[in-house]
Coordinates of C-alpha atoms in Angstrom, one line a residue:
Chain A
X1 CA 0.0 0.0 0.0
X2 CA 1.1 3.5 -0.7
X3 CA 0.6 7.0 0.8
X4 CA -1.0 9.7 -1.2
X5 CA -0.3 13.4 -0.5
X6 CA -2.3 16.1 -2.1
X7 CA 0.0 19.0 -3.1
X8 CA -0.9 22.5 -2.2
X9 CA 0.3 25.0 -4.8
X10 CA -0.7 28.1 -6.8
X11 CA 0.0 26.5 -10.2
X12 CA 3.5 27.9 -10.1
X13 CA 5.2 26.9 -6.9
X14 CA 4.8 24.0 -4.5
X15 CA 3.9 25.3 -1.1
X16 CA 6.3 24.7 1.8
X17 CA 3.3 23.3 3.7
X18 CA 3.3 20.3 1.3
X19 CA 7.0 19.6 2.1
X20 CA 6.0 19.3 5.7
X21 CA 3.1 16.9 4.9
X22 CA 5.7 14.8 3.0
X23 CA 7.9 14.6 6.1
X24 CA 4.8 13.4 8.0
X25 CA 4.1 10.9 5.2
X26 CA 7.6 9.6 5.3
X27 CA 7.0 8.4 8.9
X28 CA 4.5 5.9 7.6
X29 CA 5.4 2.8 5.7
X30 CA 4.8 2.7 1.9
X31 CA 5.7 4.5 -1.2
X32 CA 4.9 8.2 -1.3
X33 CA 2.9 9.6 -4.2
X34 CA 2.1 13.3 -4.6
X35 CA -0.9 14.4 -6.5
X36 CA -0.4 17.7 -8.2
X37 CA -3.8 18.8 -9.6
X38 CA -4.1 22.2 -11.2
X39 CA -3.9 24.1 -14.4
X40 CA -0.7 24.6 -16.4
X41 CA 1.2 23.4 -13.3
X42 CA 3.8 21.0 -14.8
X43 CA 6.5 23.1 -13.0
X44 CA 4.9 22.2 -9.7
X45 CA 4.9 18.5 -10.7
X46 CA 8.6 18.8 -11.5
X47 CA 9.3 20.4 -8.2
X48 CA 7.4 17.7 -6.4
X49 CA 9.4 15.1 -8.3
X50 CA 12.6 16.3 -6.7
X51 CA 11.4 16.2 -3.1
X52 CA 13.3 13.8 -0.9
X53 CA 11.1 10.8 0.0
X54 CA 8.8 11.1 -2.9
X55 CA 8.4 7.9 -5.1
X56 CA 6.0 9.1 -7.8
X57 CA 4.2 12.2 -8.8
X58 CA 0.7 12.1 -10.3
X59 CA 0.0 15.1 -12.4
X60 CA -3.6 16.1 -13.3
X61 CA -3.6 19.3 -15.4
X62 CA -6.8 20.8 -16.4
X63 CA -8.6 24.1 -16.1
X64 CA -11.2 22.5 -13.9
X65 CA -8.5 21.9 -11.2
X66 CA -7.1 25.5 -11.3
X67 CA -8.7 26.8 -8.2
X68 CA -8.8 23.5 -6.3
X69 CA -12.6 23.5 -6.1
X70 CA -13.5 20.9 -3.5
X71 CA -16.2 19.3 -5.7
X72 CA -13.8 18.5 -8.5
X73 CA -10.6 17.8 -6.5
X74 CA -12.3 15.5 -4.0
X75 CA -13.8 13.3 -6.7
X76 CA -10.4 13.2 -8.5
X77 CA -8.7 12.0 -5.3
X78 CA -11.5 9.4 -4.6
X79 CA -11.1 8.1 -8.2
X80 CA -7.5 7.2 -7.5
X81 CA -7.8 6.2 -3.8
X82 CA -7.9 2.4 -4.3
X83 CA -4.2 1.6 -3.7
X84 CA -3.6 3.9 -0.8
X85 CA -3.6 3.2 3.0
X86 CA -3.2 6.9 3.9
X87 CA -4.3 10.1 2.2
X88 CA -2.7 13.3 3.6
X89 CA -2.7 17.0 3.0
X90 CA -1.3 19.9 5.0
X91 CA -3.8 21.8 7.2
X92 CA -4.0 24.7 4.8
X93 CA -7.3 26.2 3.6
X94 CA -7.1 23.8 0.6
X95 CA -6.5 20.7 2.8
X96 CA -9.2 21.6 5.3
X97 CA -11.6 22.3 2.5
X98 CA -11.0 19.2 0.4
X99 CA -10.0 16.3 2.7
X100 CA -13.2 15.9 4.7
X101 CA -15.0 15.7 1.4
X102 CA -12.7 12.9 0.3
X103 CA -13.1 11.1 3.6
X104 CA -16.9 11.2 3.6
X105 CA -17.2 9.8 0.1
X106 CA -14.8 7.0 1.2
X107 CA -17.0 6.5 4.3
X108 CA -14.0 6.9 6.7
X109 CA -13.3 9.4 9.4
X110 CA -10.8 12.3 8.9
X111 CA -8.3 13.4 11.4
X112 CA -7.5 17.1 11.4
X113 CA -4.3 18.9 12.4
X114 CA -2.2 15.8 13.2
X115 CA 0.8 16.9 15.2
X116 CA 2.5 13.5 15.6
X117 CA 2.4 10.1 13.9
X118 CA 2.6 7.4 16.5
X119 CA 2.1 4.4 14.2
X120 CA 0.3 3.4 11.0
X121 CA -3.0 3.9 12.8
X122 CA -2.4 6.1 15.8
X123 CA -2.1 9.8 15.6
X124 CA -1.9 12.8 17.9
X125 CA -3.9 16.0 17.5
X126 CA -4.8 19.0 19.6
X127 CA -8.4 19.6 20.7
X128 CA -10.0 22.4 22.6
X129 CA -7.7 25.0 21.1
X130 CA -4.7 23.0 22.1
X131 CA -5.7 22.9 25.7
X132 CA -5.9 19.1 25.5
X133 CA -3.9 16.7 23.3
X134 CA -5.8 13.6 22.0
X135 CA -4.2 10.4 20.9
X136 CA -6.5 8.7 18.4
X137 CA -6.5 5.3 16.9
X138 CA -8.3 4.6 13.6
X139 CA -9.5 1.3 12.4
X140 CA -10.7 2.7 9.0
X141 CA -9.3 1.0 5.9
X142 CA -8.0 4.3 4.6
X143 CA -6.7 7.0 7.0
X144 CA -7.3 10.5 5.9
X145 CA -5.3 13.1 7.7
X146 CA -4.5 16.8 7.6
X147 CA -1.1 17.6 8.9
X148 CA -0.4 20.6 11.2
X149 CA 2.5 22.3 9.4
X150 CA 4.2 23.7 12.4
X151 CA 4.8 20.2 13.8
X152 CA 6.9 18.8 11.0
X153 CA 10.0 20.1 9.2
X154 CA 10.1 20.6 5.5
X155 CA 11.4 17.7 3.4
X156 CA 14.4 18.7 1.3
X157 CA 14.0 19.4 -2.3
X158 CA 17.2 18.3 -4.0
X159 CA 16.6 14.6 -4.7
X160 CA 16.9 13.0 -8.1
X161 CA 13.6 13.5 -10.1
X162 CA 11.2 10.6 -9.9
X163 CA 8.6 9.6 -12.5
X164 CA 5.7 11.9 -13.3
X165 CA 2.6 10.0 -14.2
X166 CA 0.0 12.0 -16.1
X167 CA -3.7 11.5 -15.1
X168 CA -6.0 12.3 -18.0
X169 CA -9.3 12.0 -16.1
X170 CA -11.3 15.2 -16.0
X171 CA -13.9 15.7 -13.3
X172 CA -16.1 18.7 -13.4
X173 CA -19.1 19.2 -11.3
X174 CA -20.7 22.3 -12.9
X175 CA -22.4 23.1 -9.5
X176 CA -19.7 25.5 -8.3
X177 CA -17.8 28.2 -10.2
X178 CA -14.8 30.3 -9.3
X179 CA -15.6 34.0 -9.6
X180 CA -12.5 35.8 -8.3
X181 CA -9.7 36.0 -5.8
X182 CA -8.1 38.8 -3.9
X183 CA -4.7 37.7 -2.7
X184 CA -2.6 39.7 -0.4
X185 CA 0.6 40.7 -2.1
X186 CA 3.6 40.9 0.2
X187 CA 7.4 40.8 0.0
X188 CA 7.5 39.4 3.5
X189 CA 8.0 35.8 4.4
X190 CA 4.8 33.7 4.6
X191 CA 3.3 33.8 8.0
X192 CA 3.3 30.1 8.7
X193 CA 6.8 29.5 7.6
X194 CA 8.5 32.7 8.8
X195 CA 11.4 32.4 11.4
X196 CA 10.2 35.6 13.1
X197 CA 6.6 36.8 13.5
X198 CA 5.5 40.1 15.0
X199 CA 1.8 40.3 15.7
X200 CA -0.4 43.2 16.8
X201 CA -3.6 43.0 18.8
X202 CA -6.5 45.3 19.8
X203 CA -4.0 47.5 21.6
X204 CA -2.7 48.7 18.2
X205 CA -5.7 50.9 18.1
X206 CA -6.0 51.2 14.3
X207 CA -5.0 49.8 11.0
X208 CA -2.6 52.7 10.4
X209 CA -0.7 51.9 13.6
X210 CA 0.1 48.4 12.2
X211 CA 2.7 50.5 10.2
X212 CA 4.7 50.6 13.5
X213 CA 5.1 46.8 13.1
X214 CA 6.2 46.9 9.5
X215 CA 9.5 48.7 10.1
X216 CA 10.5 46.2 12.7
X217 CA 9.4 43.3 10.5
X218 CA 11.6 44.7 7.8
X219 CA 14.6 44.8 10.1
X220 CA 14.0 41.3 11.4
X221 CA 12.9 39.7 8.1
X222 CA 9.7 38.9 10.0
X223 CA 6.1 38.2 8.9
X224 CA 3.4 40.3 10.4
X225 CA 0.4 38.7 12.2
X226 CA -2.6 39.8 14.1
X227 CA -4.9 38.6 16.8
X228 CA -8.5 37.9 16.2
X229 CA -9.5 41.0 18.0
X230 CA -7.4 43.1 15.7
X231 CA -8.8 41.4 12.6
X232 CA -12.4 41.7 13.9
X233 CA -11.8 45.4 14.5
X234 CA -10.7 45.8 10.9
X235 CA -7.1 46.7 11.8
X236 CA -5.6 43.8 9.8
X237 CA -6.7 41.4 7.0
X238 CA -8.2 38.1 7.9
X239 CA -5.3 36.1 6.4
X240 CA -3.0 37.6 9.1
X241 CA -5.0 36.1 11.9
X242 CA -3.0 33.8 14.3
X243 CA -5.1 31.6 16.6
X244 CA -7.4 28.6 17.0
X245 CA -9.5 29.6 14.0
X246 CA -6.8 31.4 12.1
X247 CA -3.2 30.3 11.3
X248 CA -1.0 28.3 13.6
X249 CA 2.6 29.5 13.7
X250 CA 5.7 28.3 15.5
X251 CA 8.6 30.6 14.6
X252 CA 11.9 30.9 16.4
X253 CA 10.8 34.3 17.7
X254 CA 7.2 35.5 18.2
X255 CA 6.6 39.1 19.3
X256 CA 3.1 39.8 20.6
X257 CA 2.4 43.5 20.7
X258 CA -0.8 44.8 22.4
X259 CA -2.2 41.3 22.5
X260 CA -3.9 40.3 25.8
X261 CA -3.4 36.6 25.2
X262 CA -6.9 35.0 24.8
X263 CA -7.0 31.2 24.9
X264 CA -7.8 31.1 21.2
X265 CA -4.8 33.3 20.3
X266 CA -2.4 31.2 22.4
X267 CA -3.6 28.2 20.5
X268 CA -2.0 29.5 17.4
X269 CA 1.4 30.6 18.7
X270 CA 2.3 28.9 21.9
X271 CA 4.6 26.4 20.2
X272 CA 6.9 29.3 19.2
X273 CA 10.5 28.8 20.5
X274 CA 10.8 32.2 22.1
X275 CA 7.9 34.4 22.9
X276 CA 8.1 38.2 23.6
X277 CA 5.2 40.1 24.9
X278 CA 4.9 43.9 24.9
X279 CA 1.8 45.2 26.7
X280 CA 1.0 48.0 29.0
X281 CA -1.3 45.8 31.1
X282 CA 1.0 43.9 33.4
X283 CA -1.8 41.4 34.2
X284 CA -2.3 40.5 30.6
X285 CA -2.4 36.6 30.3
X286 CA 0.1 36.8 27.5
X287 CA 2.8 37.3 30.1
X288 CA 2.1 33.9 31.5
X289 CA 3.5 32.3 28.3
X290 CA 6.1 34.9 27.3
X291 CA 9.8 34.2 27.8
X292 CA 10.4 37.9 27.8
X293 CA 7.8 40.4 28.9
X294 CA 8.0 44.2 28.7
X295 CA 5.3 46.2 30.4
X296 CA 5.3 49.4 28.4
X297 CA 3.0 51.4 26.2
X298 CA 3.5 49.9 22.7
X299 CA 3.5 53.4 21.2
X300 CA 6.7 54.1 23.2
X301 CA 8.2 50.6 22.9
X302 CA 7.8 50.0 19.2
X303 CA 9.7 53.1 17.9
X304 CA 12.4 52.3 20.5
X305 CA 12.6 48.7 19.3
X306 CA 12.9 49.7 15.7
X307 CA 15.8 52.1 16.6
X308 CA 17.5 49.4 18.8
X309 CA 17.5 47.0 15.8
X310 CA 19.3 49.5 13.6
Chain B
X1 CA -36.5 29.3 0.6
X2 CA -35.8 26.8 3.4
X3 CA -32.6 26.9 5.4
X4 CA -31.2 24.1 7.6
X5 CA -28.8 25.2 10.3
X6 CA -27.0 22.8 12.6
X7 CA -25.9 23.9 16.1
X8 CA -23.7 22.2 18.6
X9 CA -23.6 22.5 22.3
X10 CA -20.0 22.9 23.5
X11 CA -18.0 24.1 26.4
X12 CA -18.3 27.9 26.7
X13 CA -15.4 29.6 24.9
X14 CA -14.4 31.5 28.1
X15 CA -14.0 28.3 30.2
X16 CA -10.6 27.1 31.1
X17 CA -10.4 23.5 29.8
X18 CA -9.1 20.8 32.1
X19 CA -8.3 17.2 31.3
X20 CA -9.8 14.6 33.7
X21 CA -7.7 12.7 36.2
X22 CA -7.6 9.4 34.2
X23 CA -6.5 11.2 31.0
X24 CA -9.5 9.9 29.0
X25 CA -11.4 13.1 28.2
X26 CA -11.8 16.8 29.0
X27 CA -13.7 17.3 32.3
X28 CA -17.1 18.7 31.4
X29 CA -18.8 18.3 34.8
X30 CA -20.1 21.6 36.2
X31 CA -18.7 23.7 33.4
X32 CA -20.7 26.3 31.5
X33 CA -21.8 25.1 28.1
X34 CA -23.0 27.4 25.2
X35 CA -23.8 27.3 21.6
X36 CA -20.6 26.9 19.5
X37 CA -19.7 30.4 18.4
X38 CA -19.5 29.5 14.7
X39 CA -23.0 27.9 14.9
X40 CA -24.3 31.2 16.4
X41 CA -22.9 32.9 13.3
X42 CA -24.7 30.3 11.2
X43 CA -28.0 30.9 12.9
X44 CA -27.6 34.7 12.6
X45 CA -26.9 34.5 8.9
X46 CA -30.0 32.4 8.3
X47 CA -32.1 34.9 10.4
X48 CA -30.7 37.8 8.3
X49 CA -31.7 36.0 5.1
X50 CA -35.2 35.6 6.5
X51 CA -35.3 39.3 7.5
X52 CA -34.3 40.2 3.9
X53 CA -37.2 38.1 2.6
X54 CA -34.9 35.6 1.0
X55 CA -35.7 32.7 3.4
X56 CA -39.1 31.7 4.7
X57 CA -38.4 28.7 6.9
X58 CA -35.4 28.1 9.2
X59 CA -35.0 24.6 10.7
X60 CA -32.3 24.3 13.3
X61 CA -30.9 20.8 14.2
X62 CA -28.8 19.7 17.1
X63 CA -27.4 16.3 17.8
X64 CA -26.6 15.0 21.3
X65 CA -28.1 14.5 24.7
X66 CA -31.4 16.0 26.0
X67 CA -29.4 19.1 27.0
X68 CA -29.3 20.2 23.4
X69 CA -32.8 21.5 23.9
X70 CA -31.3 24.5 25.6
X71 CA -29.1 25.2 22.6
X72 CA -32.1 24.7 20.2
X73 CA -34.3 27.1 22.3
X74 CA -31.5 29.7 22.0
X75 CA -31.5 29.3 18.2
X76 CA -35.3 29.6 18.2
X77 CA -35.0 32.7 20.3
X78 CA -32.6 34.2 17.8
X79 CA -35.1 33.7 15.1
X80 CA -35.2 30.1 13.8
X81 CA -38.7 28.8 13.1
X82 CA -38.5 25.2 14.3
X83 CA -36.1 22.8 15.8
X84 CA -35.1 19.2 15.5
X85 CA -33.3 17.4 18.3
X86 CA -31.5 14.2 17.3
X87 CA -31.3 12.3 20.6
X88 CA -27.9 10.6 20.7
X89 CA -24.8 10.5 22.8
X90 CA -22.7 13.7 22.9
X91 CA -19.5 14.0 20.9
X92 CA -20.3 11.9 17.9
X93 CA -17.8 11.8 15.0
X94 CA -18.1 14.4 12.3
X95 CA -18.9 11.7 9.8
X96 CA -21.8 10.3 11.9
X97 CA -23.1 13.9 12.4
X98 CA -22.8 14.5 8.7
X99 CA -24.8 11.3 7.9
X100 CA -27.5 12.3 10.4
X101 CA -27.8 15.8 8.9
X102 CA -27.8 14.3 5.4
X103 CA -30.8 12.2 6.3
X104 CA -32.6 15.2 7.7
X105 CA -31.7 17.1 4.5
X106 CA -33.2 14.3 2.4
X107 CA -36.5 14.5 4.3
X108 CA -36.6 18.3 4.4
X109 CA -35.0 19.3 1.1
X110 CA -33.5 22.6 2.3
X111 CA -32.2 25.0 -0.4
X112 CA -29.3 26.1 1.8
X113 CA -27.5 24.5 4.7
X114 CA -25.4 26.7 6.9
X115 CA -23.0 25.2 9.5
X116 CA -20.2 26.6 11.6
X117 CA -16.8 25.9 10.1
X118 CA -15.6 24.1 13.2
X119 CA -16.6 23.5 16.8
X120 CA -14.3 24.8 19.5
X121 CA -14.2 21.5 21.3
X122 CA -13.1 18.9 18.8
X123 CA -11.6 21.5 16.4
X124 CA -12.3 19.2 13.4
X125 CA -13.5 21.5 10.7
X126 CA -15.2 18.7 8.8
X127 CA -18.9 18.4 9.1
X128 CA -20.0 20.8 6.5
X129 CA -17.6 19.4 3.9
X130 CA -18.7 15.9 4.8
X131 CA -22.4 16.8 4.5
X132 CA -21.8 18.3 1.1
X133 CA -19.9 15.2 0.0
X134 CA -22.7 12.8 1.2
X135 CA -25.4 14.9 -0.6
X136 CA -23.1 15.5 -3.6
X137 CA -23.8 19.2 -3.3
X138 CA -21.5 22.2 -3.8
X139 CA -19.8 23.7 -0.7
X140 CA -18.2 27.0 0.3
X141 CA -16.3 26.8 3.5
X142 CA -15.0 29.6 5.8
X143 CA -17.5 32.1 4.5
X144 CA -17.1 35.8 5.2
X145 CA -19.9 37.0 2.9
X146 CA -23.0 35.4 1.5
X147 CA -25.4 36.6 -1.1
X148 CA -28.3 34.7 -2.6
X149 CA -29.4 35.6 -6.1
X150 CA -30.9 33.7 -9.1
X151 CA -30.9 30.4 -7.3
X152 CA -27.2 30.8 -6.6
X153 CA -25.1 31.5 -3.5
X154 CA -22.3 33.9 -4.0
X155 CA -19.9 33.2 -1.2
X156 CA -16.6 35.0 -0.3
X157 CA -14.3 32.6 1.5
X158 CA -11.4 33.3 3.8
X159 CA -8.4 31.4 2.4
X160 CA -4.8 31.3 3.3
X161 CA -3.6 34.0 1.0
X162 CA -6.7 36.3 1.1
X163 CA -10.2 36.0 -0.1
X164 CA -11.8 33.8 -2.8
X165 CA -15.4 34.2 -4.2
X166 CA -17.3 31.3 -5.5
X167 CA -20.8 30.9 -7.0
X168 CA -22.7 27.8 -6.0
X169 CA -25.8 26.4 -7.5
X170 CA -28.5 25.8 -4.8
X171 CA -29.0 23.7 -2.9
X172 CA -25.6 24.2 -1.3
X173 CA -23.6 24.0 1.9
X174 CA -21.9 27.0 3.5
X175 CA -19.7 27.0 6.6
X176 CA -19.2 30.2 8.5
X177 CA -16.1 32.0 9.4
X178 CA -15.8 34.7 12.1
X179 CA -16.3 37.7 9.9
X180 CA -19.6 36.6 8.3
X181 CA -21.6 38.6 10.8
X182 CA -21.9 39.6 14.5
X183 CA -24.6 37.5 16.1
X184 CA -27.3 39.3 18.0
X185 CA -28.4 38.6 21.6
X186 CA -31.8 37.1 22.1
X187 CA -34.4 39.5 23.5
X188 CA -36.5 38.5 26.5
X189 CA -39.8 38.6 24.5
X190 CA -38.1 36.4 21.8
X191 CA -36.9 34.0 24.5
X192 CA -40.5 33.7 25.7
X193 CA -41.8 33.2 22.2
X194 CA -39.2 30.5 21.5
X195 CA -40.7 28.3 24.2
X196 CA -43.8 27.9 22.0
X197 CA -42.0 27.2 18.7
X198 CA -42.1 23.5 17.6
X199 CA -39.3 21.2 18.8
X200 CA -39.3 17.7 17.5
X201 CA -37.1 14.8 18.5
X202 CA -35.8 11.9 16.5
X203 CA -33.3 9.2 17.1
X204 CA -30.4 8.0 14.8
X205 CA -32.2 4.7 14.6
X206 CA -35.3 6.4 13.2
X207 CA -33.1 8.1 10.6
X208 CA -31.4 4.8 9.8
X209 CA -27.9 5.9 10.8
X210 CA -25.5 3.9 12.9
X211 CA -23.5 5.9 15.4
X212 CA -20.6 3.6 15.7
X213 CA -17.2 5.0 15.2
X214 CA -13.9 3.6 13.8
X215 CA -12.0 6.1 15.9
X216 CA -10.8 5.2 19.4
X217 CA -9.5 7.8 21.8
X218 CA -6.4 6.3 23.3
X219 CA -5.7 9.2 25.7
X220 CA -6.4 12.8 26.3
X221 CA -3.6 14.7 28.1
X222 CA -2.9 18.2 29.1
X223 CA -0.5 20.1 26.7
X224 CA 3.1 20.7 27.9
X225 CA 3.0 23.7 30.2
X226 CA 4.8 26.8 29.1
X227 CA 6.2 28.6 32.1
X228 CA 6.3 32.4 32.3
X229 CA 9.7 33.8 31.7
X230 CA 11.2 37.1 32.9
X231 CA 10.0 40.7 32.8
X232 CA 12.5 43.1 31.2
X233 CA 12.7 46.8 32.1
X234 CA 13.4 48.3 28.7
X235 CA 13.7 47.7 25.0
X236 CA 17.5 47.8 25.3
X237 CA 17.4 45.0 27.8
X238 CA 15.0 43.0 25.7
X239 CA 17.1 43.3 22.5
X240 CA 20.2 42.4 24.5
X241 CA 18.6 39.3 25.9
X242 CA 17.2 38.2 22.5
X243 CA 20.8 38.5 21.1
X244 CA 22.9 37.0 23.8
X245 CA 20.6 34.8 25.9
X246 CA 18.0 33.5 23.4
X247 CA 20.2 33.9 20.3
X248 CA 17.1 34.5 18.1
X249 CA 18.3 37.8 16.6
X250 CA 21.7 38.8 15.5

């Protein structure tokens, strides 16, 4: 039996998140096959073919797969699922959207956000916003898992290219249509894979004040994040949200600015190696998880921090 | 138009979660329970569609013990028209829940099904997608905007890099993200009125769905504790410590 991993990509580049799912897949026994479904995405298939641990790439190129619509992609995955013991994807918005749909058609459970692979059938995952850790054993014939990307390192990408098999099947549902996409353009590192993240909370006071984080982020090569409160208040875009229902990050350095430290925010960042909290409220719960805490008004602290990093 | 909304009774989001002494589950005795926040958003969205004249009938469904009646009454007070309780054990797998909801959908033929994107207890983020798969209907997960026009749902979704907008042919399944709306509070008169709204009960057996699971919880343990570190007095001291002590900046 083999392991199938659904690649996450934008039709040009393979996402680092998939390299992490491949690392997770390599801990299971069996050949690893990567499905690259998309439109004009042969480059991505070639990148996948050079990832260490990959035994075969399946390439499905068709306009109907361009935006990874769940209806089409799930059916494609189900159509090739026969020889697989495990089907994996990273816990990205693509993985979370498509994999439960695959599992339900296969009449098996799906395990979300797996942080550790104990054996072929036993997996660890956080529940209750990471306030409890469940070890779950599955007796389903096919295990369908999404992989928490902060829990596994990226597989290396310099192996000899393996075979790329072209899938010609076209599955189109006609019941859903892509209309448009507004993607945030940024020169900064991607939030979930950045080595340093600086996040702002409600204490930032406004969207303009997020500029105060940008200069520091530039100096540290950091990604900028936000708490749910800051996103709800309209200070930051939704794709910057770190927390239980946003993104999970685990950088070497996480700087929380004006963030009180609600349970749901901690769920998204408490696995960071070093946590710094800057908040004028010395009783803020964020200080209970911070390695270094500074009780100071952020409007004083941030300009000083930017200067100190010069 | 008929809308089906499912709601789950979960630990209140403000409650500090504790694992029980024998490491088999989270201790839910004597803790405050509430409607899952994402389900509240789902109810609110359905009620707004009714207020706009788009929807005429909102059926709200909850699956679990008798205590779900509380959650269903809350949904009725917020504006749902009728409720269905599926009397089963609490904490069923997403797949079983999706199968039960699919049976209800087959009987009721809703035009739109709105679910929370995930429940804050199991954090699965699966049921809506599974329901869509079982009914072979289109889905839009993580919705931050929803419009209904010409028998289509136009849904903006929160995805990793930004926002994506899809058009789904009805009937369809939508799962809610945080920015879809801000749920209202139920008014006292509406809470009183909700007591008179119809609430029906069915069992999984009546719906012909087995509730057995292929998943076994081996253990539930507390996460590794992160201890508080030190307070620094100034930015200078902070930067110095990050350089020399933590070694995370150069």
